[in-house]
CSV table of C-alpha atoms and ligand atoms in Angstrom, one decimal:
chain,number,residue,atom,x,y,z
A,1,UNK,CA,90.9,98.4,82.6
A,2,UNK,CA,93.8,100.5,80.8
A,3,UNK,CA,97.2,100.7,82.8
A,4,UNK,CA,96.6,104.4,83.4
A,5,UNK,CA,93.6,103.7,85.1
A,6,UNK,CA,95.0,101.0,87.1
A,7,UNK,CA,97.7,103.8,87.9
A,8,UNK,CA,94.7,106.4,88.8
A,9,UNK,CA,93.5,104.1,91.3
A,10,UNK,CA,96.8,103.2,93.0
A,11,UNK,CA,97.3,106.9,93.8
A,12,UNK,CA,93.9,107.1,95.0
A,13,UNK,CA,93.4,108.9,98.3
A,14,UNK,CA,89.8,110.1,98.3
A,15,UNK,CA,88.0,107.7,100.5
A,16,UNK,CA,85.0,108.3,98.7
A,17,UNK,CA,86.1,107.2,95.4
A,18,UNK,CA,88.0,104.3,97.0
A,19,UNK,CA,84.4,103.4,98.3
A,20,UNK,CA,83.4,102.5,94.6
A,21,UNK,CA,86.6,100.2,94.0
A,22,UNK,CA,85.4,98.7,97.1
A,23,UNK,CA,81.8,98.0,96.1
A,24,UNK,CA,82.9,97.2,92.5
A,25,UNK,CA,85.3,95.0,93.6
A,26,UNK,CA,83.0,93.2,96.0
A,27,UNK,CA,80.4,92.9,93.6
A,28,UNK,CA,82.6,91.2,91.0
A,29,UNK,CA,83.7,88.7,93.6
A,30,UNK,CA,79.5,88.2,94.3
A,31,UNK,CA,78.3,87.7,90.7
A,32,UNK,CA,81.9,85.4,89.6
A,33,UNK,CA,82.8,83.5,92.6
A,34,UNK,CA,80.0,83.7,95.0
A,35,UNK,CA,79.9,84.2,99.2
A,36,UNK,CA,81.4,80.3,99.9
A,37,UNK,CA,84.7,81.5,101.4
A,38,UNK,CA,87.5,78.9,101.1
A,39,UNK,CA,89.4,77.4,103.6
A,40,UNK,CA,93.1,75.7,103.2
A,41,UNK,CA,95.6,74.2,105.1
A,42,UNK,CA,98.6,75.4,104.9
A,43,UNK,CA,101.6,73.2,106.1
A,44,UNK,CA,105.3,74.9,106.3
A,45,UNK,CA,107.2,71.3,106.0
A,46,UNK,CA,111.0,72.7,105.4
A,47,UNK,CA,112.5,76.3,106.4
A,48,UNK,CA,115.4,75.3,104.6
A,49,UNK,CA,116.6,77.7,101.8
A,50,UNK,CA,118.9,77.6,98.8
A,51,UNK,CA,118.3,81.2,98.0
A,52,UNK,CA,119.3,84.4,99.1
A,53,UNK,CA,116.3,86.6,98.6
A,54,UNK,CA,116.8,90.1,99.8
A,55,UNK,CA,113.2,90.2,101.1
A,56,UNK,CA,112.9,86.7,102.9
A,57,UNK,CA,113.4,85.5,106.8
A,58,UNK,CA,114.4,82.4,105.3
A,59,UNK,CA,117.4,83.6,102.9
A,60,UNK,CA,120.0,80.8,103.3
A,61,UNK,CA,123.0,83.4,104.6
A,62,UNK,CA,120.2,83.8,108.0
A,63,UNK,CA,122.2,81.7,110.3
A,64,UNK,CA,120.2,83.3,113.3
A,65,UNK,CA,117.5,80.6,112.5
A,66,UNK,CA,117.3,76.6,113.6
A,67,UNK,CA,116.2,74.7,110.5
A,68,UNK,CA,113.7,71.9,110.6
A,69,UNK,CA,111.9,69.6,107.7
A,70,UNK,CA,109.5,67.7,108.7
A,71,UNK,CA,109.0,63.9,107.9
A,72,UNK,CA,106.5,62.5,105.9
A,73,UNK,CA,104.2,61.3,109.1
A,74,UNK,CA,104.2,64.8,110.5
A,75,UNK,CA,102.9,66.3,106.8
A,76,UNK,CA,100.4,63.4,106.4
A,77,UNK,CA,98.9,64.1,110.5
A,78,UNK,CA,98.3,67.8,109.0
A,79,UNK,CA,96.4,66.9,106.1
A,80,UNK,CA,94.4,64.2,108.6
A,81,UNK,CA,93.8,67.2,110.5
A,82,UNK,CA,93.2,69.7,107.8
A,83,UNK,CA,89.6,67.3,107.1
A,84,UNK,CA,89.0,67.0,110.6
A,85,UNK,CA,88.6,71.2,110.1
A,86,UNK,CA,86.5,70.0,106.7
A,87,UNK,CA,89.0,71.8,104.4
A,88,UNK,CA,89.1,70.9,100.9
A,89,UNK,CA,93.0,71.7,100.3
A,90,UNK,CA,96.3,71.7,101.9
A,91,UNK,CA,98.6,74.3,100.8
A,92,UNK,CA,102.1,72.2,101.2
A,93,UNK,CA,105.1,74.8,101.5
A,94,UNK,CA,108.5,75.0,102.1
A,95,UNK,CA,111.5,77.5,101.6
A,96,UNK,CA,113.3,76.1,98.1
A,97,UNK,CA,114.9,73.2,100.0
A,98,UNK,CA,116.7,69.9,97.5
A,99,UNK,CA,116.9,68.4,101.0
A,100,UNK,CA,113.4,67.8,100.0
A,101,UNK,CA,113.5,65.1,97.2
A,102,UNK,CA,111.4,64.3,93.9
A,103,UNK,CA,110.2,60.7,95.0
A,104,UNK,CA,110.1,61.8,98.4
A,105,UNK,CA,107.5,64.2,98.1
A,106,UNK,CA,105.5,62.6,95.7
A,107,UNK,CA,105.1,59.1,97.9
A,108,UNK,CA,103.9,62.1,100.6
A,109,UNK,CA,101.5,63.5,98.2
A,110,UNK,CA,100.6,59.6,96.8
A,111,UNK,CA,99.6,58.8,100.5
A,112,UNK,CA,97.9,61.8,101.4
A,113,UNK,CA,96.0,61.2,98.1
A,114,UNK,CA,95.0,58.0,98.9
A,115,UNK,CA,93.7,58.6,102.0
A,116,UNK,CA,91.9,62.2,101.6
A,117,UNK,CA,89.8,63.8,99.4
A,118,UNK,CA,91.5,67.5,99.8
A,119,UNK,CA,93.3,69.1,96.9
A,120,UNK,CA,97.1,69.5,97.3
A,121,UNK,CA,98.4,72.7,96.4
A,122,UNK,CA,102.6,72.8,96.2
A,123,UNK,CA,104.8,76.2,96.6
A,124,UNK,CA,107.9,74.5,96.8
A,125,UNK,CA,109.8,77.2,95.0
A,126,UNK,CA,111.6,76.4,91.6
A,127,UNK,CA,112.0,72.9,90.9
A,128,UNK,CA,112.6,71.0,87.6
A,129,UNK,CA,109.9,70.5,84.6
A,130,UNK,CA,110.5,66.9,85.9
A,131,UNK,CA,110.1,67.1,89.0
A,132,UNK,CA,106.9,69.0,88.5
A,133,UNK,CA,105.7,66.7,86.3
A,134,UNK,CA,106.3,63.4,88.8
A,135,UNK,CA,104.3,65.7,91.4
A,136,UNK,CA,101.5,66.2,89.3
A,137,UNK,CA,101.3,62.5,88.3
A,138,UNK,CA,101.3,61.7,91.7
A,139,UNK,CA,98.1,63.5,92.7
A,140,UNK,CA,99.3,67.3,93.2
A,141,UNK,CA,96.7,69.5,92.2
A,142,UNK,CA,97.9,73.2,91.7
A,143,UNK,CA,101.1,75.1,92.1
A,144,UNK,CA,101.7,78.4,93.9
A,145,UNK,CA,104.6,80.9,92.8
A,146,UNK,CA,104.4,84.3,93.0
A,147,UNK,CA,107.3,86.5,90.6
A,148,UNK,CA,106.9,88.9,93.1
A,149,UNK,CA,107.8,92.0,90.5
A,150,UNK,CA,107.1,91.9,87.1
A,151,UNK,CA,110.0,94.6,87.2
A,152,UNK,CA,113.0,92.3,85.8
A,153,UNK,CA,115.6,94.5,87.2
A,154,UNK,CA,114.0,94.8,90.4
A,155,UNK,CA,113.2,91.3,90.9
A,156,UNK,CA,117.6,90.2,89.8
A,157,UNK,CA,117.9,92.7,92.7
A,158,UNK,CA,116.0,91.0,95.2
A,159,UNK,CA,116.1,87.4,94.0
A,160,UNK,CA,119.5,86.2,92.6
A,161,UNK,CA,119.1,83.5,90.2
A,162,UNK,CA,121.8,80.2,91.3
A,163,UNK,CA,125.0,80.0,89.5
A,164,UNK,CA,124.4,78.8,85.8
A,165,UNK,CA,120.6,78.9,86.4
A,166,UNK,CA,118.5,82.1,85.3
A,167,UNK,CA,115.4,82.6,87.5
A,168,UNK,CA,112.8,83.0,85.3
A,169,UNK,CA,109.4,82.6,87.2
A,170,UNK,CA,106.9,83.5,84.1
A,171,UNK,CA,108.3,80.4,82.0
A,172,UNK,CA,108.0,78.1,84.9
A,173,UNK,CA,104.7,79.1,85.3
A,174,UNK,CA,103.4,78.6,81.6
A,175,UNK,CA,105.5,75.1,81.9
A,176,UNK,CA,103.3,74.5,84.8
A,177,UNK,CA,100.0,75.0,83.2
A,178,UNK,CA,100.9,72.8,80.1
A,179,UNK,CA,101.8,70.0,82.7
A,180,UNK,CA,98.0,70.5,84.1
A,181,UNK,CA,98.4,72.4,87.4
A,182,UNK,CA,96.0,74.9,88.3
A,183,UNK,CA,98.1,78.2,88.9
A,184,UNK,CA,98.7,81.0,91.3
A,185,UNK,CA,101.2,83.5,91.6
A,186,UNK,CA,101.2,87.5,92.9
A,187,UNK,CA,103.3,89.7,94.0
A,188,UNK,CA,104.7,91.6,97.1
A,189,UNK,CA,103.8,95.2,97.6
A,190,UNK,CA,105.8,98.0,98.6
A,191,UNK,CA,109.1,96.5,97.6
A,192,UNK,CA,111.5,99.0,98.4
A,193,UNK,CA,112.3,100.1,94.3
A,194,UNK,CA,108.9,99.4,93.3
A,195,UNK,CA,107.0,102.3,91.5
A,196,UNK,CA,103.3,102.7,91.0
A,197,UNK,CA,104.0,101.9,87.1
A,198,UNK,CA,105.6,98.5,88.0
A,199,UNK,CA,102.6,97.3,90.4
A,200,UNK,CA,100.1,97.9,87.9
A,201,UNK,CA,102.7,96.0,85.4
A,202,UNK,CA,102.1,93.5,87.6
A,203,UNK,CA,98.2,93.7,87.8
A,204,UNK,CA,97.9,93.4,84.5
A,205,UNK,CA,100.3,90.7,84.2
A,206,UNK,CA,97.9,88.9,86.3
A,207,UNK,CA,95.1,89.3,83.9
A,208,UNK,CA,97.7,88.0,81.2
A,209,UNK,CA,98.4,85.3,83.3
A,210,UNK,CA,95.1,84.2,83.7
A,211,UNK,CA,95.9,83.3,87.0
A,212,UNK,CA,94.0,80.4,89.1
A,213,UNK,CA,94.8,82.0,92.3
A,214,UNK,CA,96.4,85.4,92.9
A,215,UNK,CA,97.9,85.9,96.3
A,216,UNK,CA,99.3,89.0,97.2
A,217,UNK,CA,100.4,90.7,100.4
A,218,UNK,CA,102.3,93.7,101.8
A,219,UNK,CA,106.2,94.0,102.1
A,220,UNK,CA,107.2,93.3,105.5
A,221,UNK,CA,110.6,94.3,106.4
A,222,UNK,CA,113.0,91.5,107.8
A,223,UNK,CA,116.2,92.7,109.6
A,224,UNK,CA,118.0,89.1,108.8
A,225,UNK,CA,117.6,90.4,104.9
A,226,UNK,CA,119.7,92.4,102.5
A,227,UNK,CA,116.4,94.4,101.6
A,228,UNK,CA,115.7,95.0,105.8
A,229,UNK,CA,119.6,95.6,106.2
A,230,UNK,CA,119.4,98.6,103.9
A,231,UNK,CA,118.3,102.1,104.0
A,232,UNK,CA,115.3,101.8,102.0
A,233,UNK,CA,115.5,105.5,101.1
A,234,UNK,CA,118.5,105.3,99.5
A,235,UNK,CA,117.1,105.1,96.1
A,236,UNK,CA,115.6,108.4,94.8
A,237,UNK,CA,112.2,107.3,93.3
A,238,UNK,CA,110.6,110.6,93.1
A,239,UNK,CA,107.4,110.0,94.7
A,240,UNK,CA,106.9,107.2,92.7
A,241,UNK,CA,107.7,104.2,95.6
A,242,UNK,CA,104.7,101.9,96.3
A,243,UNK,CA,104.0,102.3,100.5
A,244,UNK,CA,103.5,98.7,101.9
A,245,UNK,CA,100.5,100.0,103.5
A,246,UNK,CA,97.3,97.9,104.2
A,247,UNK,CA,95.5,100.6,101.8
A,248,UNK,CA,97.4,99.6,99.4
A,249,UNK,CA,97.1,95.8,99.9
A,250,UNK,CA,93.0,95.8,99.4
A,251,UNK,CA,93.8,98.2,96.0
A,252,UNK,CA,95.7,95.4,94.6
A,253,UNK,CA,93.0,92.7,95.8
A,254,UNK,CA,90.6,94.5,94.3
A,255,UNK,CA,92.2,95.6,91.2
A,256,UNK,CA,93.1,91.6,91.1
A,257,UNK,CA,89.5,90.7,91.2
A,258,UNK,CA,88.0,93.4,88.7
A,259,UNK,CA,91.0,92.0,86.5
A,260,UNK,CA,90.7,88.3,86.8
A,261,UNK,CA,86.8,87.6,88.0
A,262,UNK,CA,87.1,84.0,88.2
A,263,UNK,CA,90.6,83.9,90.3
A,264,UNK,CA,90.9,82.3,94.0
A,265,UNK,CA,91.7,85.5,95.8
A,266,UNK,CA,93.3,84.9,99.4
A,267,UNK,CA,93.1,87.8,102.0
A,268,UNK,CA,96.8,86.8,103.4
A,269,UNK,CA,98.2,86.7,106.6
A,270,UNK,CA,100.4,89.3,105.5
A,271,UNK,CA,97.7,91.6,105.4
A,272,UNK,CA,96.4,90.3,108.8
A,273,UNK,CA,99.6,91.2,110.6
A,274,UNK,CA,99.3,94.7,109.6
A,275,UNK,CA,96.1,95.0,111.0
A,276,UNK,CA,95.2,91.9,113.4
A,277,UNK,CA,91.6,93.3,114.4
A,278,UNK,CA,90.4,92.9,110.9
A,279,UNK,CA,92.5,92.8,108.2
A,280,UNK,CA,91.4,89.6,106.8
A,281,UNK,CA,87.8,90.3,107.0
A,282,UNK,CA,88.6,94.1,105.3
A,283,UNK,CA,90.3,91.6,102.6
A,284,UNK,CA,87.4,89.1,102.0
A,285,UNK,CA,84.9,92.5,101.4
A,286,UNK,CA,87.2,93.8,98.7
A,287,UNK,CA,87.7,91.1,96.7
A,288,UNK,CA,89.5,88.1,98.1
A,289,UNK,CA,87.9,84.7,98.6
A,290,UNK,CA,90.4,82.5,100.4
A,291,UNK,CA,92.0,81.7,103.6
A,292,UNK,CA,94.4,79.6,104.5
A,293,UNK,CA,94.9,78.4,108.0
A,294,UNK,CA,97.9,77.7,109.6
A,295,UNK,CA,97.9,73.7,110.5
A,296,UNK,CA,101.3,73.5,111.1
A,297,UNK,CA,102.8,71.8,114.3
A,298,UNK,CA,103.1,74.4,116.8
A,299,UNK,CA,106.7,73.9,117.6
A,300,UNK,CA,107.5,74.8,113.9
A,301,UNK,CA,105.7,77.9,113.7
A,302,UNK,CA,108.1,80.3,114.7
A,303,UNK,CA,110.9,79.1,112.7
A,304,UNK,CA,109.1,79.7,109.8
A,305,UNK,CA,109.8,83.4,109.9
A,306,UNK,CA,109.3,84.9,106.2
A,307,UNK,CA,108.8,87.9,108.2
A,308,UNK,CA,108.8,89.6,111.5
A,309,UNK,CA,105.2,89.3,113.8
A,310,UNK,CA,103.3,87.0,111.6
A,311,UNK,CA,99.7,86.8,112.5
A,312,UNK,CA,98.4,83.4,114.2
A,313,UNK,CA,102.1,82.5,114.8
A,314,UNK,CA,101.3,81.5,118.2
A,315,UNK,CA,97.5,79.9,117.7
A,316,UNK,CA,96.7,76.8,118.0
A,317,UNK,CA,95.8,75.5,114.5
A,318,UNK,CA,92.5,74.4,116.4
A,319,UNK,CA,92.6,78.1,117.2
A,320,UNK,CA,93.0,79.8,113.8
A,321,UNK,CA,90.5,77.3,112.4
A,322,UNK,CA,87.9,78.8,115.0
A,323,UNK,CA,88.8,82.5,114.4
A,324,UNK,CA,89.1,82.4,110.8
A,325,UNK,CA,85.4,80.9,110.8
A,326,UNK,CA,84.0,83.2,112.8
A,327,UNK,CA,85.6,86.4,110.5
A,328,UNK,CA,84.1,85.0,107.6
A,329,UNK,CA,80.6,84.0,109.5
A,330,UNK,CA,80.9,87.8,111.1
A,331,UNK,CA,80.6,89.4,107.8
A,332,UNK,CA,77.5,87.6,106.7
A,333,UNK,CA,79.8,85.1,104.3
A,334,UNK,CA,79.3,81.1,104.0
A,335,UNK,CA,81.9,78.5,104.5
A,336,UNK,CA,83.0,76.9,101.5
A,337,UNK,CA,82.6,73.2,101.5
A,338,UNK,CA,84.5,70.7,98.9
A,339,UNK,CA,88.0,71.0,97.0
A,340,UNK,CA,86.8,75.3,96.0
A,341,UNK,CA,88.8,74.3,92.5
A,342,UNK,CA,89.1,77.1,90.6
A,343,UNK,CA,86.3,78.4,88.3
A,344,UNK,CA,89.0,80.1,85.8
A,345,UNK,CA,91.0,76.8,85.7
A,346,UNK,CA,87.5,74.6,85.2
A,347,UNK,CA,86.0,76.9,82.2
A,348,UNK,CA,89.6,76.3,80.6
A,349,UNK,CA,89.8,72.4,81.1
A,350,UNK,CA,85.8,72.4,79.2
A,351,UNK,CA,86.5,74.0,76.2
B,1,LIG,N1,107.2,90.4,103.4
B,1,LIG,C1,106.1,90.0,102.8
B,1,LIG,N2,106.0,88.9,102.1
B,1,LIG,C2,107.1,88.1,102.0
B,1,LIG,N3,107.3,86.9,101.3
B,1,LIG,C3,108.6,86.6,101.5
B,1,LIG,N4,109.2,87.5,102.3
B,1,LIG,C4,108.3,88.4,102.6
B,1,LIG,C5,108.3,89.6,103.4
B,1,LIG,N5,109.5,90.0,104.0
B,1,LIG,C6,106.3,86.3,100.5
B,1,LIG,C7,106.8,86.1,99.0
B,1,LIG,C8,106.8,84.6,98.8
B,1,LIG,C9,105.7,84.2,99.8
B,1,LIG,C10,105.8,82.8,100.2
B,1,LIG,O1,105.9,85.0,100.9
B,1,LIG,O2,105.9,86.8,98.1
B,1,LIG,O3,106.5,84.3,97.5
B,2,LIG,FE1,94.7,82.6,112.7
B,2,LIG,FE2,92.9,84.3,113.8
B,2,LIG,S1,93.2,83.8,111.7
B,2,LIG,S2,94.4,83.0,114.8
């Protein structure tokens, strides 16, 4: 698909026409990936933050926040929990936190590798190619990190590099593939600044990528951040701003899947908090195939405020593991069972 079409879509209001992105969408997820939809545990272990994203709950300037990490007991009880739910991954993240250290987190990963079959996905934020590489070797399995805007200016604006250190989240993820990880990444949408030429930028990016996983969610606006201090009018962008809208979150997931058939598409909780009734399962019929439970400890939860009224925040991760189910059984999909490794990142590792 050509950028301008990619564009055409974007701006697309007829409902009718959407209907066909819908449908083509959904049937490219069918043919490529299947109707098993993936469940993984995701465990927030650390809301501590170096970074001052304009966008982010966590930003390290938030004072308004308690701060927790949890220990390595706590983690490995999640993942013991995450197969009692018979998930095949657990999605470890944490804000970008050097509280959390290299050896550390690779005896958590060794242990919960010994004793579990799951996968062990890591969005720790930006470490070094060293530290990547003693996680990997120790049993992690893929590596989530979205650039959130392929727009370079945009994304200075909303995520300052650290002193001395330029953020540069494309190289980090090509480093990441050459040390073996499975990758994701994805974006934000609606990012106040962000035009409809920058998000299909980014949708093509993906295919560029060629992405393992692709999650990607609506911009939700914080008041503990620059971005939700601000007047987000303030910039003229001549009709051209991306809305955060739910609309526009499935056009992206499905744009995501028609560009990358093979990808792990999650319908994120992002999504499900602007529309709890059915959100996720709107996401999972146009194009995603992924969940991801919260298994957190409950006391956690709401510290780990990316942004305001998170879905599930307050459900029991006994809870979400029931609800999510019974989406994914209500529209007529199947549980995925096993590790759901990506199909992209398999083909690549045969030839
Ligand atoms: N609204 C929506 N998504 C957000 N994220 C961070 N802050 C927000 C927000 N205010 C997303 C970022 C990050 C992921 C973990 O959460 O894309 O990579
Ligand atoms: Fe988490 Fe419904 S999906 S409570």
């Amino acid at each position: 698909m050509k950028k301008e079409q990619i564009i055409e879509w974007l701006k697309e209001a007829n409902a009718a026409k959407l209907g066909l992105l819908w449908k083509l969408a959904d049937d490219v997820r069918k043919k490529n990936v299947g109707d098993d939809v993936h469940l993984r545990g995701l465990v927030e272990i650390s809301n501590y933050c170096i970074r001052r994203c304009g966008y982010c709950g966590l930003n390290a300037e938030n004072t308004s926040i308690d701060r927790y990490r949890m220990t390595a007991e706590e983690i490995i009880s999640c993942a013991d929990e995450a197969v009692n739910y018979g998930y095949g991954a657990l999605v470890i993240q944490s804000g970008e936190d050097y509280g959390i250290k290299a050896q550390w987190m690779a005896d958590v990963i060794r242990s919960i590798k010994s004793r579990t079959a799951l996968a062990v996905t890591l969005s720790l934020g930006e470490r070094t190619d060293e530290e990547l590489a003693l996680w990997k070797k120790s049993g992690a399995d893929r590596y989530l990190l979205r650039f959130e805007t392929s727009n370079q200016q945009l994304y200075e604006k909303i995520h300052p590099s650290l002193p001395g250190k330029k953020s540069d989240r494309f190289a980090m993820l090509l480093r990441l593939r050459q040390i073996g990880y499975e990758i994701g990444s994805g974006v934000m949408i609606g990012i106040p600044g962000q035009s409809y030429e920058d998000l299909a930028d980014d949708i093509e990016c993906f295919g560029r990528l060629s992405l393992d996983m692709i999650g990607c969610g609506p911009y939700i606006s914080h008041p503990k951040t620059q971005l939700g201090r601000e007047n987000s009018e303030v910039e003229d962008m001549q009709g051209q701003q991306v809305p955060n809208t739910e609309l526009m979150t499935y056009k992206v997931i499905a744009l995501a899947r028609i560009m990358c058939p093979l990808a792990n598409i999650p319908s994120t909780t992002a999504l499900a908090t602007l529309n709890t009734e059915n959100g996720r399962e709107l996401g999972l019929l146009r194009g995603a195939n992924i969940v991801m439970p919260n298994v957190t400890p409950i006391k956690y939860r709401s510290m780990y405020e990316i942004y305001p009224a998170k879905a599930c925040i307050n459900e029991t991760a006994t809870q979400c593991h029931n609800c999510m189910k019974g989406r994914i059984l209500s529209i007529g999909r199947t549980i995925g069972q096993g590790r759901g490794d990506s199909p992209s990142y398999k083909q690549r590792k045969s030839v």
